Each structure stands twice: as structure tokens, then as C-alpha cells.
mmCIF file of C-alpha atoms and ligand atoms in Angstrom:
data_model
loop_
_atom_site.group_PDB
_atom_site.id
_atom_site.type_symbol
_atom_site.label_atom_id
_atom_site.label_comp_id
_atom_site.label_asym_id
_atom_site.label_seq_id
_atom_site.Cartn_x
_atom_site.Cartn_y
_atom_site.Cartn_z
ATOM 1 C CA UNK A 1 -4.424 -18.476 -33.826
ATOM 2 C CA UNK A 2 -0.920 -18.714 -31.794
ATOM 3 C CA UNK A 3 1.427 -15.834 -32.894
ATOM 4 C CA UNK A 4 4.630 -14.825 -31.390
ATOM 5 C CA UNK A 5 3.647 -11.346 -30.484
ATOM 6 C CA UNK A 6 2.862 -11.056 -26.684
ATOM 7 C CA UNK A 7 -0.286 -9.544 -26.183
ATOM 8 C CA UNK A 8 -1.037 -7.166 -23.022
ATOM 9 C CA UNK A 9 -4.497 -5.411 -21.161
ATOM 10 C CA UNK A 10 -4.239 -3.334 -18.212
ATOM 11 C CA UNK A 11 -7.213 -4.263 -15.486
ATOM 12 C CA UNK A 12 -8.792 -0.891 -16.714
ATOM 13 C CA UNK A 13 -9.483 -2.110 -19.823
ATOM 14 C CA UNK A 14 -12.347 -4.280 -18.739
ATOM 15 C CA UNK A 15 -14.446 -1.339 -17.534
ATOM 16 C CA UNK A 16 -18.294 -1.077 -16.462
ATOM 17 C CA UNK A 17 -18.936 1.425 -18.557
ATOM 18 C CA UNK A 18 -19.066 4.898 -16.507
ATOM 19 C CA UNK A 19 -18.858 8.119 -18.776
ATOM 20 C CA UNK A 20 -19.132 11.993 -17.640
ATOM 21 C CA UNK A 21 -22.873 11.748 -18.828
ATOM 22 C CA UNK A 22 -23.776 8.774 -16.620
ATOM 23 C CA UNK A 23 -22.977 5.505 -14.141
ATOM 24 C CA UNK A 24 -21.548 2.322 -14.708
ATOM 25 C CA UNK A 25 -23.612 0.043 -16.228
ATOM 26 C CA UNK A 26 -21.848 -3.404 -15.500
ATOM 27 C CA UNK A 27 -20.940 -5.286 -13.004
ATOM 28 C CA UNK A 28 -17.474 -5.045 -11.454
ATOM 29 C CA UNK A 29 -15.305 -7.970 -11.643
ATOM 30 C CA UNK A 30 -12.835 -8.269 -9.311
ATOM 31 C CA UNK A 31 -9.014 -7.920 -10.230
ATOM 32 C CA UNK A 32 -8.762 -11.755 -9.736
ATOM 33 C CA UNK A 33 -11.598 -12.419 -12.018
ATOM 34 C CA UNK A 34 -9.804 -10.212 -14.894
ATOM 35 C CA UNK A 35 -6.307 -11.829 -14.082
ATOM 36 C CA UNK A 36 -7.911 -15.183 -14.571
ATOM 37 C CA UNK A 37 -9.170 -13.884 -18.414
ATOM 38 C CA UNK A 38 -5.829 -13.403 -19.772
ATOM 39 C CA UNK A 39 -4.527 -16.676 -20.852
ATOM 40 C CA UNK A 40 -7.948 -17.577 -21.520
ATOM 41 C CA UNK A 41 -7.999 -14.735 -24.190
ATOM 42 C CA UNK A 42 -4.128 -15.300 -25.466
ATOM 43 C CA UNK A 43 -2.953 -12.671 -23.588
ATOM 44 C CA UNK A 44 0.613 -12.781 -21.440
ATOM 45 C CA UNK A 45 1.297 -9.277 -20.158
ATOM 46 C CA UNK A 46 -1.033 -7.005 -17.732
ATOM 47 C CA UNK A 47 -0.051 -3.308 -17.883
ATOM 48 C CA UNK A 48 -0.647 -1.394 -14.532
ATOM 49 C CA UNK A 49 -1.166 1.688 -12.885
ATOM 50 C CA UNK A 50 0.764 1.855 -9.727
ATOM 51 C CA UNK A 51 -2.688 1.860 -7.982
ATOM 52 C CA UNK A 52 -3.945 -1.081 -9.989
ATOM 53 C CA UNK A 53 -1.028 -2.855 -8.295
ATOM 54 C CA UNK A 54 -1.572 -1.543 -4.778
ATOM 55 C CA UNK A 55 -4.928 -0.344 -4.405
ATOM 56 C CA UNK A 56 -4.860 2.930 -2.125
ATOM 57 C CA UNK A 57 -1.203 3.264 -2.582
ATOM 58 C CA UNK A 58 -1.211 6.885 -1.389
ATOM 59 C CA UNK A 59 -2.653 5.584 2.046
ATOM 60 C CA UNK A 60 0.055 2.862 2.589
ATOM 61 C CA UNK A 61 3.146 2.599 4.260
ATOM 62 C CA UNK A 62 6.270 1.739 2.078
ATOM 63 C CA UNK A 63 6.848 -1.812 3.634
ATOM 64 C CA UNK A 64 2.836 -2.271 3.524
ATOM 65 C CA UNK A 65 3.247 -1.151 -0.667
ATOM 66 C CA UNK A 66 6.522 -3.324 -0.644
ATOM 67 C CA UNK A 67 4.545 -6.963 1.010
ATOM 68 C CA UNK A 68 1.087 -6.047 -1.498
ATOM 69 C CA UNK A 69 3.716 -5.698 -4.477
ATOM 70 C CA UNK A 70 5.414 -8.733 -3.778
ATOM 71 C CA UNK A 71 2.182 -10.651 -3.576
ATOM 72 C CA UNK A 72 0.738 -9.490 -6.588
ATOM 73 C CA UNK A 73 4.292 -10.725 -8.353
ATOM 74 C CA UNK A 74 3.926 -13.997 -6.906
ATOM 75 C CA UNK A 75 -0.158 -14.451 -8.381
ATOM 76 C CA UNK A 76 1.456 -12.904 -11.724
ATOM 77 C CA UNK A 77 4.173 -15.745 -11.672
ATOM 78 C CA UNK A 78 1.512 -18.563 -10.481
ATOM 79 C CA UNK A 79 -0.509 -17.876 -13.459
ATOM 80 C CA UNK A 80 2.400 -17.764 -15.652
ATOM 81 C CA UNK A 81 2.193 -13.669 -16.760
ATOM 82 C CA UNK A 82 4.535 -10.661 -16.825
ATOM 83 C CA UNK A 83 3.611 -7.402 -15.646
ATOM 84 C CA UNK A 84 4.901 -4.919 -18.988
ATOM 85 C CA UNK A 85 4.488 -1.394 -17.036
ATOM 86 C CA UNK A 86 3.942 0.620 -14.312
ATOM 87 C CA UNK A 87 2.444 4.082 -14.761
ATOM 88 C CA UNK A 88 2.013 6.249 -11.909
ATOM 89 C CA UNK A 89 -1.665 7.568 -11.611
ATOM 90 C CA UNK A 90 -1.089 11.179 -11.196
ATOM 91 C CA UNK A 91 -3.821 12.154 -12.620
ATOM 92 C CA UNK A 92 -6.833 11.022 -9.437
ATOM 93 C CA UNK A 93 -6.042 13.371 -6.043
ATOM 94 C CA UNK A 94 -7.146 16.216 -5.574
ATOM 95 C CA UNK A 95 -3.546 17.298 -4.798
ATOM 96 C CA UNK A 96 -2.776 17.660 -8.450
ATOM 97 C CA UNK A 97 -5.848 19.480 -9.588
ATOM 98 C CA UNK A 98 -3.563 21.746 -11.456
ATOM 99 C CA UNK A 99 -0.925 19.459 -13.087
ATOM 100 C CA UNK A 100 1.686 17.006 -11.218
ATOM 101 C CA UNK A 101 5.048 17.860 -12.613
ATOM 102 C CA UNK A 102 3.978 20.713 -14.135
ATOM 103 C CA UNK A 103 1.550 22.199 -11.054
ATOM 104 C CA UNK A 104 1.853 25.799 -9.769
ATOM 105 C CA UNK A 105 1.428 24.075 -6.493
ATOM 106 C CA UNK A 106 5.146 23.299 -4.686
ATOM 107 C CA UNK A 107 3.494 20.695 -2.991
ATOM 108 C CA UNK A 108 1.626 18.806 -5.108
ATOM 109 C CA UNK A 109 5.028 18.818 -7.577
ATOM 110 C CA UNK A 110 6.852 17.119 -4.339
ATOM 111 C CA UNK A 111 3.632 14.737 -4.286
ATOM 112 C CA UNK A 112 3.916 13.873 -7.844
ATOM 113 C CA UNK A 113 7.547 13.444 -7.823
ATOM 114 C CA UNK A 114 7.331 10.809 -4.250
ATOM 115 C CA UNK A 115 4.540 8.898 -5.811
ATOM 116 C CA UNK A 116 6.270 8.294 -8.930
ATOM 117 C CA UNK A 117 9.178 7.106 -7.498
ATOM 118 C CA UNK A 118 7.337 4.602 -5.437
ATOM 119 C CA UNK A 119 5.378 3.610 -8.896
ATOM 120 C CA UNK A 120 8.751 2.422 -9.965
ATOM 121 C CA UNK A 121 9.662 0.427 -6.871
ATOM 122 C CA UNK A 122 6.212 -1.245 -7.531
ATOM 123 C CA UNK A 123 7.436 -1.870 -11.070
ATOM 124 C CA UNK A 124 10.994 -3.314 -9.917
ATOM 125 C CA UNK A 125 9.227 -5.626 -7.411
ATOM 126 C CA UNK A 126 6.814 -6.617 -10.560
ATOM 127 C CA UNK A 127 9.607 -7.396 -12.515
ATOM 128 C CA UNK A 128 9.233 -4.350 -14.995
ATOM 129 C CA UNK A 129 11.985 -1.890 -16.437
ATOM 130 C CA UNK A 130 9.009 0.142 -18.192
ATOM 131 C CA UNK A 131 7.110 3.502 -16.402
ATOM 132 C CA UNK A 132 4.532 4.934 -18.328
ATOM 133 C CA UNK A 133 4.228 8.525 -18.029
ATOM 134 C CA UNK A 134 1.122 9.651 -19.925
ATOM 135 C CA UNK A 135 0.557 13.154 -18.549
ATOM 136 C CA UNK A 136 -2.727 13.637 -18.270
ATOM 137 C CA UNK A 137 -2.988 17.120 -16.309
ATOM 138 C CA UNK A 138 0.436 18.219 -17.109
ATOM 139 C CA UNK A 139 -1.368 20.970 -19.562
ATOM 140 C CA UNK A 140 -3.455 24.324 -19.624
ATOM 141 C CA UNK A 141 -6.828 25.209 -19.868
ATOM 142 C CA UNK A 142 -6.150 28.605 -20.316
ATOM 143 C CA UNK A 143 -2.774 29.693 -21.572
ATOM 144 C CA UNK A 144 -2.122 32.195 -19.431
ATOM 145 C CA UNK A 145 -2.327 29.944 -16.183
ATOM 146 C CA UNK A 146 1.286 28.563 -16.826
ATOM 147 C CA UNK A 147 4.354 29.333 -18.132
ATOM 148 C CA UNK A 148 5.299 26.679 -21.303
ATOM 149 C CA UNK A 149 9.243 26.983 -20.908
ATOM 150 C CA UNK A 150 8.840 26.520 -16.902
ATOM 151 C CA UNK A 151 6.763 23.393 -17.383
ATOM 152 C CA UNK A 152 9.250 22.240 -19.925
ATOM 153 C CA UNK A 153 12.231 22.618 -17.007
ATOM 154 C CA UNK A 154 9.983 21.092 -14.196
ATOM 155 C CA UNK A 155 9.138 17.993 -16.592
ATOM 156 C CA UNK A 156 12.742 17.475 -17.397
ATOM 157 C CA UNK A 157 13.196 17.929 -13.221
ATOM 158 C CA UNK A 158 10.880 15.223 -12.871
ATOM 159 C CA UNK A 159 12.297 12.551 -15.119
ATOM 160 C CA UNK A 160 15.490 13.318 -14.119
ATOM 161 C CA UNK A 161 14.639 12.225 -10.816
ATOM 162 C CA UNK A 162 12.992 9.334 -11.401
ATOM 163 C CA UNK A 163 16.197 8.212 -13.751
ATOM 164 C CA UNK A 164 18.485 8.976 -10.879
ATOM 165 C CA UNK A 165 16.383 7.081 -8.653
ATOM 166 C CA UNK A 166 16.411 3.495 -10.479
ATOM 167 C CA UNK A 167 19.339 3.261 -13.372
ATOM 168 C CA UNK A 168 17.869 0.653 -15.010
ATOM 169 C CA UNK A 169 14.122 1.891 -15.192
ATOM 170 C CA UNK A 170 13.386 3.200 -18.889
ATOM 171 C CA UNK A 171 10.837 6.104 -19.175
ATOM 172 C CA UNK A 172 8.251 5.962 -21.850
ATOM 173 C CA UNK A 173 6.009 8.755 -22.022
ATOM 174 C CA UNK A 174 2.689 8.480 -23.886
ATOM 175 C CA UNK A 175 1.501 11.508 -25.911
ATOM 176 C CA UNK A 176 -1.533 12.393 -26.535
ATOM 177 C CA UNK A 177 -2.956 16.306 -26.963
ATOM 178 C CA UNK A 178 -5.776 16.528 -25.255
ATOM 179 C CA UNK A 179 -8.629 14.773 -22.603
ATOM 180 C CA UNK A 180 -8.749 15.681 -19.778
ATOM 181 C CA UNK A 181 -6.459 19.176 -20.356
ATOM 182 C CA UNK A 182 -7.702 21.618 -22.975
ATOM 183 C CA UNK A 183 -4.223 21.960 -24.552
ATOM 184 C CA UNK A 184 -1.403 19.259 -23.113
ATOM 185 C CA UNK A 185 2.473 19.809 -23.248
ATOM 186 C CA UNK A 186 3.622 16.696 -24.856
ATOM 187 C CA UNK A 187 0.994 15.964 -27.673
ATOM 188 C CA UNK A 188 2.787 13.994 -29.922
ATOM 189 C CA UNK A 189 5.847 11.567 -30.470
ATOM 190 C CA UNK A 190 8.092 14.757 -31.648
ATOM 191 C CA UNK A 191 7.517 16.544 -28.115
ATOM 192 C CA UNK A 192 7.986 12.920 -26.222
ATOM 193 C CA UNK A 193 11.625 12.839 -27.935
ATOM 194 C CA UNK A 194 12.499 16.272 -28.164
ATOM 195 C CA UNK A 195 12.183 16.802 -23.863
ATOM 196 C CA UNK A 196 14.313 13.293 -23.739
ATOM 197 C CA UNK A 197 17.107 15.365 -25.175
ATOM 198 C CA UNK A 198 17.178 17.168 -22.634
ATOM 199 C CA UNK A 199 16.897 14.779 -19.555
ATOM 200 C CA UNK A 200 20.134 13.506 -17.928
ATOM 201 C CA UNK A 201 19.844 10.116 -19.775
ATOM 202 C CA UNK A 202 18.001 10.244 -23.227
ATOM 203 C CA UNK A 203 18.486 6.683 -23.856
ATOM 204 C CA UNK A 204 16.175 5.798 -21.204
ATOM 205 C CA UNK A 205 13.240 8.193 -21.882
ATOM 206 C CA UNK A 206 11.347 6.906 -24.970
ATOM 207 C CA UNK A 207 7.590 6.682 -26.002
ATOM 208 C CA UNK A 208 4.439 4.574 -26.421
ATOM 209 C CA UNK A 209 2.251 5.596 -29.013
ATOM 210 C CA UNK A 210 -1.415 5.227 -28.496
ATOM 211 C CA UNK A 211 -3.483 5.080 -31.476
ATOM 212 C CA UNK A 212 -6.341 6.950 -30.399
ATOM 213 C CA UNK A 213 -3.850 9.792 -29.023
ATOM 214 C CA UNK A 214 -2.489 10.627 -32.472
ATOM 215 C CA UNK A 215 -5.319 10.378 -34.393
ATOM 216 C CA UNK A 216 -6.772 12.942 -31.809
ATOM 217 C CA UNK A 217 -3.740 15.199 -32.769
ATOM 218 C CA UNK A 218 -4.283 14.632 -36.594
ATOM 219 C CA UNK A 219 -1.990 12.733 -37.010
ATOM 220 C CA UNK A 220 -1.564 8.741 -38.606
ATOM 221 C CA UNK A 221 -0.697 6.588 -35.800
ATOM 222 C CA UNK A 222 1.729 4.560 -38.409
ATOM 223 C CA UNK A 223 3.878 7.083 -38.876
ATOM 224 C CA UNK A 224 4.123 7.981 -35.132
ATOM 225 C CA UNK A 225 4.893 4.982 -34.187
ATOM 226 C CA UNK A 226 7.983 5.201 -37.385
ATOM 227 C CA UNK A 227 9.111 7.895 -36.141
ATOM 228 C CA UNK A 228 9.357 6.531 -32.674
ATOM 229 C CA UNK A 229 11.352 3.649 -34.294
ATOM 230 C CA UNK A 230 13.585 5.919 -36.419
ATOM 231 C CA UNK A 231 14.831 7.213 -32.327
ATOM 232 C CA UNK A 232 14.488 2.965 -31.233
ATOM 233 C CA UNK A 233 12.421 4.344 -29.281
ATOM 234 C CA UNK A 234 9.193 2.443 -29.284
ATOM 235 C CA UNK A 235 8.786 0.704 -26.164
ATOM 236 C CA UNK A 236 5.365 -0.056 -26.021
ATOM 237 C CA UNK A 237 1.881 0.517 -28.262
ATOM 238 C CA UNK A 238 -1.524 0.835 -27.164
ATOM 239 C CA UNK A 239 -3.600 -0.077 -30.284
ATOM 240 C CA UNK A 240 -7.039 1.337 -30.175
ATOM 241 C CA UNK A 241 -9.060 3.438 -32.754
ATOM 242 C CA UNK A 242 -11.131 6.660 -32.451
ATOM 243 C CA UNK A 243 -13.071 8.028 -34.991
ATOM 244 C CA UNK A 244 -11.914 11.616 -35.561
ATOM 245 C CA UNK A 245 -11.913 14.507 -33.669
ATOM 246 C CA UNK A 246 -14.474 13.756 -30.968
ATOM 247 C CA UNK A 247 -13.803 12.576 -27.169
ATOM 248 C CA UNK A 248 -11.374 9.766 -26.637
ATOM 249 C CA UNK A 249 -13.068 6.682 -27.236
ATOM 250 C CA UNK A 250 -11.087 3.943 -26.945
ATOM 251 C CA UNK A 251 -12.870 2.024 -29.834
ATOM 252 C CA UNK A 252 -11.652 -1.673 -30.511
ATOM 253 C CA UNK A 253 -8.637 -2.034 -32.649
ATOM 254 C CA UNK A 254 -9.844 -1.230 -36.460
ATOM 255 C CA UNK A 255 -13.061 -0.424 -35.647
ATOM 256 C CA UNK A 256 -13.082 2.908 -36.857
ATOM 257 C CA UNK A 257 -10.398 3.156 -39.648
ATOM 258 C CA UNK A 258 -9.283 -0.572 -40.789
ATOM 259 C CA UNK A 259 -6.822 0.748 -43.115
ATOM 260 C CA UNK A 260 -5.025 2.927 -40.717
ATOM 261 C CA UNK A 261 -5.032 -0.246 -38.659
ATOM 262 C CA UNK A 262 -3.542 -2.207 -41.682
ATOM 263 C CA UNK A 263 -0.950 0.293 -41.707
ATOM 264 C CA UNK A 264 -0.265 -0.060 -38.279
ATOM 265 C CA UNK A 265 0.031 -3.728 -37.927
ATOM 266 C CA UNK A 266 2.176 -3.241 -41.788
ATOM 267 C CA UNK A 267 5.072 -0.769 -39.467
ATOM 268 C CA UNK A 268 5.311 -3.118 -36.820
ATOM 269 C CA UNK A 269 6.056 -6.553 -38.694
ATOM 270 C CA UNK A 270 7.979 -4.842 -41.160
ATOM 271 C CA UNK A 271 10.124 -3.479 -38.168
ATOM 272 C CA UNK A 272 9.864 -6.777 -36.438
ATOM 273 C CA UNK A 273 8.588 -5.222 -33.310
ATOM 274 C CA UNK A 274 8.195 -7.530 -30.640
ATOM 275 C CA UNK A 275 12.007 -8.686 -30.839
ATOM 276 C CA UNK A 276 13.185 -6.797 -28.119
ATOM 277 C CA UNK A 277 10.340 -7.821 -25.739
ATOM 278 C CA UNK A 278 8.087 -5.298 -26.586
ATOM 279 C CA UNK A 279 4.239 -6.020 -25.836
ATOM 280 C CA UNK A 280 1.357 -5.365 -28.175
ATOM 281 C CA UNK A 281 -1.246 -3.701 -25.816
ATOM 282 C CA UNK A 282 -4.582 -2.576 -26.191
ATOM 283 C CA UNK A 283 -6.029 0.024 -24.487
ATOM 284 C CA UNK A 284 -9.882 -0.458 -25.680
ATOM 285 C CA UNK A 285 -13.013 0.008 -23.676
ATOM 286 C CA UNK A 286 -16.061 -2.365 -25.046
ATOM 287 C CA UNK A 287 -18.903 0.199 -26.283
ATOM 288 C CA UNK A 288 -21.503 1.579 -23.041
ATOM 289 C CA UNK A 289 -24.439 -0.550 -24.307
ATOM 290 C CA UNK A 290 -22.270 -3.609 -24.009
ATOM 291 C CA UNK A 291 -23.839 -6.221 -21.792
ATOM 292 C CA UNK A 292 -22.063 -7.957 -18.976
ATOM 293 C CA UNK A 293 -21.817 -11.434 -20.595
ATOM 294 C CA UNK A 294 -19.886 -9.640 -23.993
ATOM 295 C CA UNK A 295 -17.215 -7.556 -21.343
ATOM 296 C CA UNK A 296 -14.407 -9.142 -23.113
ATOM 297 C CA UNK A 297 -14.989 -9.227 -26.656
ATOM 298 C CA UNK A 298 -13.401 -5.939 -27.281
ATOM 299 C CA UNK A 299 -10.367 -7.138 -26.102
ATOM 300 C CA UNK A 300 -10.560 -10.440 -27.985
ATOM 301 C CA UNK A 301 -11.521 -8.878 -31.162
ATOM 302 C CA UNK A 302 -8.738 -6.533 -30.787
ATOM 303 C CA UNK A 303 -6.494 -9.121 -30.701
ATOM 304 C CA UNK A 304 -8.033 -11.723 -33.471
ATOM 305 C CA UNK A 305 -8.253 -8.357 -35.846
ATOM 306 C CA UNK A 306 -4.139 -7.269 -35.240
ATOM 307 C CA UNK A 307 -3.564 -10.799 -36.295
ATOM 308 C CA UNK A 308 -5.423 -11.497 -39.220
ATOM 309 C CA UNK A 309 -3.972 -7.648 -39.821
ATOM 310 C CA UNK A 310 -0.408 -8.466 -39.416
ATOM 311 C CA UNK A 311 -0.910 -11.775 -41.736
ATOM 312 C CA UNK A 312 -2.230 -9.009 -44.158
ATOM 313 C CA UNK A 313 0.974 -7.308 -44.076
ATOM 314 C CA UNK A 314 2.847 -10.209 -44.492
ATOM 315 C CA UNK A 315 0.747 -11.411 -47.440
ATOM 316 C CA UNK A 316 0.817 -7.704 -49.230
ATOM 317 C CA UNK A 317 2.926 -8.116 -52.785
ATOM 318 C CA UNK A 318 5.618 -5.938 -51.321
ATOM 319 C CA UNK A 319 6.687 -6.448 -55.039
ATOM 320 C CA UNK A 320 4.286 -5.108 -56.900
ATOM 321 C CA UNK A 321 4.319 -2.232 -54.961
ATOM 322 C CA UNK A 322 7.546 -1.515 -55.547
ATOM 323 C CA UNK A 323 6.878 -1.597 -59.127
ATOM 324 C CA UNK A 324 3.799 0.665 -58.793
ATOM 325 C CA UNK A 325 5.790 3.463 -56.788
ATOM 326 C CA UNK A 326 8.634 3.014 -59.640
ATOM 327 C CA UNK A 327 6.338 4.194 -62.156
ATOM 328 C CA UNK A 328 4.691 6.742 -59.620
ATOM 329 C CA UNK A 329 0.914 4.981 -60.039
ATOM 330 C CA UNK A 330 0.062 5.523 -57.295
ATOM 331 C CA UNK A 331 -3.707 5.015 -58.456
ATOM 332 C CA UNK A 332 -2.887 1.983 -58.669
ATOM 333 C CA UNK A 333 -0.817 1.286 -55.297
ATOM 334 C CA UNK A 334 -4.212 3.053 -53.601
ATOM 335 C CA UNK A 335 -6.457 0.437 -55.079
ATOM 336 C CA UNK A 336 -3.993 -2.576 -54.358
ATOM 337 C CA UNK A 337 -4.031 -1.321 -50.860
ATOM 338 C CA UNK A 338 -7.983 -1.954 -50.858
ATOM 339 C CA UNK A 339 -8.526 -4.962 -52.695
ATOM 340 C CA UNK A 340 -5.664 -6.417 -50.437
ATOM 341 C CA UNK A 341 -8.005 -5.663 -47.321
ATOM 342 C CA UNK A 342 -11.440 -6.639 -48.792
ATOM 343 C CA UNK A 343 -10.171 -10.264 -49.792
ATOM 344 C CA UNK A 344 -10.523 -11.993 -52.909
HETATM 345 C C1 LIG B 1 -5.393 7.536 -21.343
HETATM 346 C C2 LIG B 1 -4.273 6.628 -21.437
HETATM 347 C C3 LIG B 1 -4.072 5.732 -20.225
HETATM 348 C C4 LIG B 1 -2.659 5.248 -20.231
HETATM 349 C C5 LIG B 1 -2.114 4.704 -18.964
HETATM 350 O O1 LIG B 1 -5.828 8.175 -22.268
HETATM 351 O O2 LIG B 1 -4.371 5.870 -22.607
HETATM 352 O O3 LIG B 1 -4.988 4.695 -20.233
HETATM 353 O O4 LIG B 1 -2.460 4.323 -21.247
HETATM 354 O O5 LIG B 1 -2.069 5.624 -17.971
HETATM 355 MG MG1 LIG B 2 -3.039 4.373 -23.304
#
């Protein structure tokens, strides 16, 4: 089905299946291997961690990250892609075992601050104006082991040095509440926006919404990603499901709620997102039993079920909905909804 969204995986997102409880249980395919996937799949955009980009970056000199960075632009070009993000993997040394930004630890703070500054150098060689900040450690697991206002001043610190340091980079932090932290500091679109206030450049710092992420926060991914909007400040989505309250899973686009995914796909052609460049991504993980020769499928499916979702929205009698909420039936708009999604 061609479409004229542009679709984007990050090389994480073909996984061998390793969870807390046990080991991976397919093979690894080499980054190559995945890059040569994309176009096969209908994909034109790879997201990255900085370390996806250059492996081992902590280990490397800057002109050594500079030459690896450059190379990796020139396979993206050769196979005709775009890199859509660089997101600084703060979340891996044991350096910030108790937060990056946000650490009680001086030096890890430095560390955190250094490497994402050399993230976005990757991401300027790459081509990209978009860092993704999702803060994974930048949390508690016991209240009393940091001080909430303080971590609101040192995140602020931190993105104001990172907008200082490239003026054309854009910030996009991705919320979600919880995994690995017990309770994180930016949960939700509505913390995202509320600390860009406060940085030195609020037009630059906006969001990504993650569907899995707000439904873990109890909250409907469609009207995160709204509200995002409402600030124009949806930069980037990683579409996913999750069912419920559990551990983040990761589950292929509408796999778990189809009508939340309706609604998702519905927000984003109705806003016409996409116009400005922005990628859909998804950030899906095929299921652990998933055998070597079906690695991809979550990723395909993903994509073929956003499409025949967004034709949905196009096809839904915006009309007769209107007429239903008019006479508040909303009985009625409820059970157009469902007979729009289970076909004639
Ligand atoms: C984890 C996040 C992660 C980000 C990129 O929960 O979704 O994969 O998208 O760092
Ligand atoms: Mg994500």
C-alpha cells in the first residue's frame, strides 16, 4: 500500500528477545542486515540511540565518533534513508546508576550532560535536528532519595545546555511514568511541556508521545498526543500498544486495544501530521516466542495496521457524527464507532 506518511524503526526494534526472566532467544542480525530491511518493509527513517550510531561511543575519541558518524551518514544516504533522531543512551553505565540529569552524583550529572552533547553532534553529522530525551533513570525509587524541585532545576540545567550548545537542535522529550524507575519525573505530555516553559528556549523543547507510555500512566494516547498538538509540539510518535497496567511491552501497533489505535491514527490525519516532516515510528518488540524467520512481522504489521487504520479515519462519516453529538446520542456515536472498525 504506498502512503505518504514516512515510516521509521530504530535498530532496537528488531530485538532477540532477552527479558529480566531470561536470554535472548534469536539470533542477532547485524546493524547492516536490519538497515538492509527498511525499504524492503516501506520504511524511510531509522531512529537511533547515540550508541546505535557509534557503537562504544563512551570509549571513543571525538574525531574517532566524528569519522564512524560520517560513515554511517554516507550508508544512510547510499540506501536512500534519513536518520529522524538521536537519543542519548543515558540510561546503560554504571555512572548513572542513580539518575543522569537528575543524579545525586556531581559526576555522573557532568557525564550525562558531555555525552548528550556529543549525541547531538552525532545527530548533526546524521542530518537530524531531533534529540530524544526519554529519561529513563531520571526518577525515584524511594521518595525520600531526591529532592523533586532540585531535579526539576537540574533538568532544566541540562536542556539548557544542550540548547545552547546546537541552536538549531529541537528537544523532544518522551514521557512515560514508570520502567525502569519506580516513580519518574516527567510522566506525561503535561510535565514534558510544563519544564519547556521553563528552559531558555521553549520553542525548541517539545515531546514524542509513546503509546505504550501513556497508557501505562492511564491515560489515552489520542489525547496525549492532542494535547501535544494543541502546544505544536508533536515532533515525533512511537506507536505501540500495551495492555494495561503491567510491564512495558511494546506490543505491535493495535494489538492490544484496536480502538484506541483507531483513535490514534483518527488525531493524526485529522491534524495532518506528517506535513512538517514528522515520522510515524514504531517502537514494537515481536512477542519472546517469536521465531527467527517471523523477526520482522511486528514491524510490518505495525505498519500495514496504521494504514488500513488511517484509511478508517478517513472513511468515518465525520457527518453523521456530527449529527449524533448534536442530538447528544452518544449511544449511538459509540456503536458507529464499532461497526466502522468491524467492516461491513
Ligand atoms: C523506552 C523508550 C525508548 C525510547 C528511545 O521505553 O520507548 O525505546 O523510545 O530511547
Ligand atoms: Mg519509545
Amino acid at each position: 500500500m504506498k502512503s505518504s506518511f514516512r515510516f521509521c524503526f530504530g535498530p532496537w526494534n528488531i530485538g532477540e528477545g532477552a527479558d529480566p526472566y531470561g536470554p535472548p532467544v534469536r539470533r542477532a542480525r547485524p546493524f547492516a542486515w536490519k538497515l538492509a530491511q527498511m525499504r524492503r518493509l516501506g520504511f524511510q527513517a531509522m531512529m537511533f540511540h547515540d550508541d546505535d550510531a557509534v557503537p562504544e561511543v563512551d570509549l571513543k575519541t571525538s574525531a574517532q565518533v566524528e569519522r564512524e558518524a560520517r560513515a554511517l551518514k554516507r550508508r544512510l544516504d547510499a540506501e536512500g534513508l534519513v536518520a529522524e533522531m538521536v537519543a542519548p543512551r543515558l540510561w546503560f553505565s554504571p555512572r548513572t546508576i542513580d539518575g543522569a540529569y537528575t543524579s545525586n552524583d556531581p559526576k555522573a550529572r557532568r557525564y550525562a550532560i558531555e555525552r548528550s552533547l556529543r549525541a547531538m553532534e552525532i545527530a548533526h553529522i546524521l542530518g537530524t535536528k531531533l534529540i530524544v530525551l526519554w529519561l529513563a533513570r531520571e526518577g525515584t525509587y524511594l521518595r525520600e532519595s531526591k529532592d523533586c524541585l532540585r531535579a526539576m532545576d537540574l533538568l532544566v540545567d541540562a536542556m539548557n545546555r544542550m540548547l545552547a550548545h546546537d541552536p538549531s537542535a529541537r528537544l523532544a522529550i518522551e514521557p512515560k511514568p514508570n520502567e525502569p524507575m519506580d516513580l519518574a519525573y516527567l510522566p506525561t505530555v503535561g510535565h514534558a511541556l510544563a519544564l519547556a516553559g521553563r528552559t531558555s528556549d521553549p520553542y525548541r523543547v517539545g515531546c514524542v508521545v509513546e503509546s505504550a507510555h501513556a497508557v501505562l500512566a492511564g491515560l489515552d494516547p489520542s489525547e496525549e498526543m492532542a494535547f501535544a498538538m494543541g502546544f505544536g509540539k508533536l515532533w515525533s510518535v512511537h506507536l505501540n500498544d500495551q495492555n494495561g497496567l503491567k510491564f512495558d511491552q511494546d506490543k505491535p501497533f493495535g494489538s492490544a486495544n484496536l480502538r484506541s489505535a483507531f483513535n490514534q491514527a483518527r488525531v493524526l490525519v485529522a491534524q495532518n501530521y506528517g506535513a512538517r516532516g514528522e515520522c510515524v515510528c514504531f517502537d514494537v518488540h515481536p512477542f519472546r516466542p517469536t521465531k527467527d524467520e517471523h523477526a520482522l512481522k511486528h514491524l510490518a504489521n505495525s505498519r500495514k495496521t496504521f494504514l488500513r487504520l488511517a484509511a478508517k479515519a478517513r472513511t468515518f462519516d465525520e457527518r453523521r457524527a456530527a449529527r449524533l453529538i448534536a442530538a447528544r446520542d452518544y449511544q449511538d456515536l459509540d456503536q458507529m464507532v464499532l461497526e466502522h472498525l468491524l467492516g461491513s
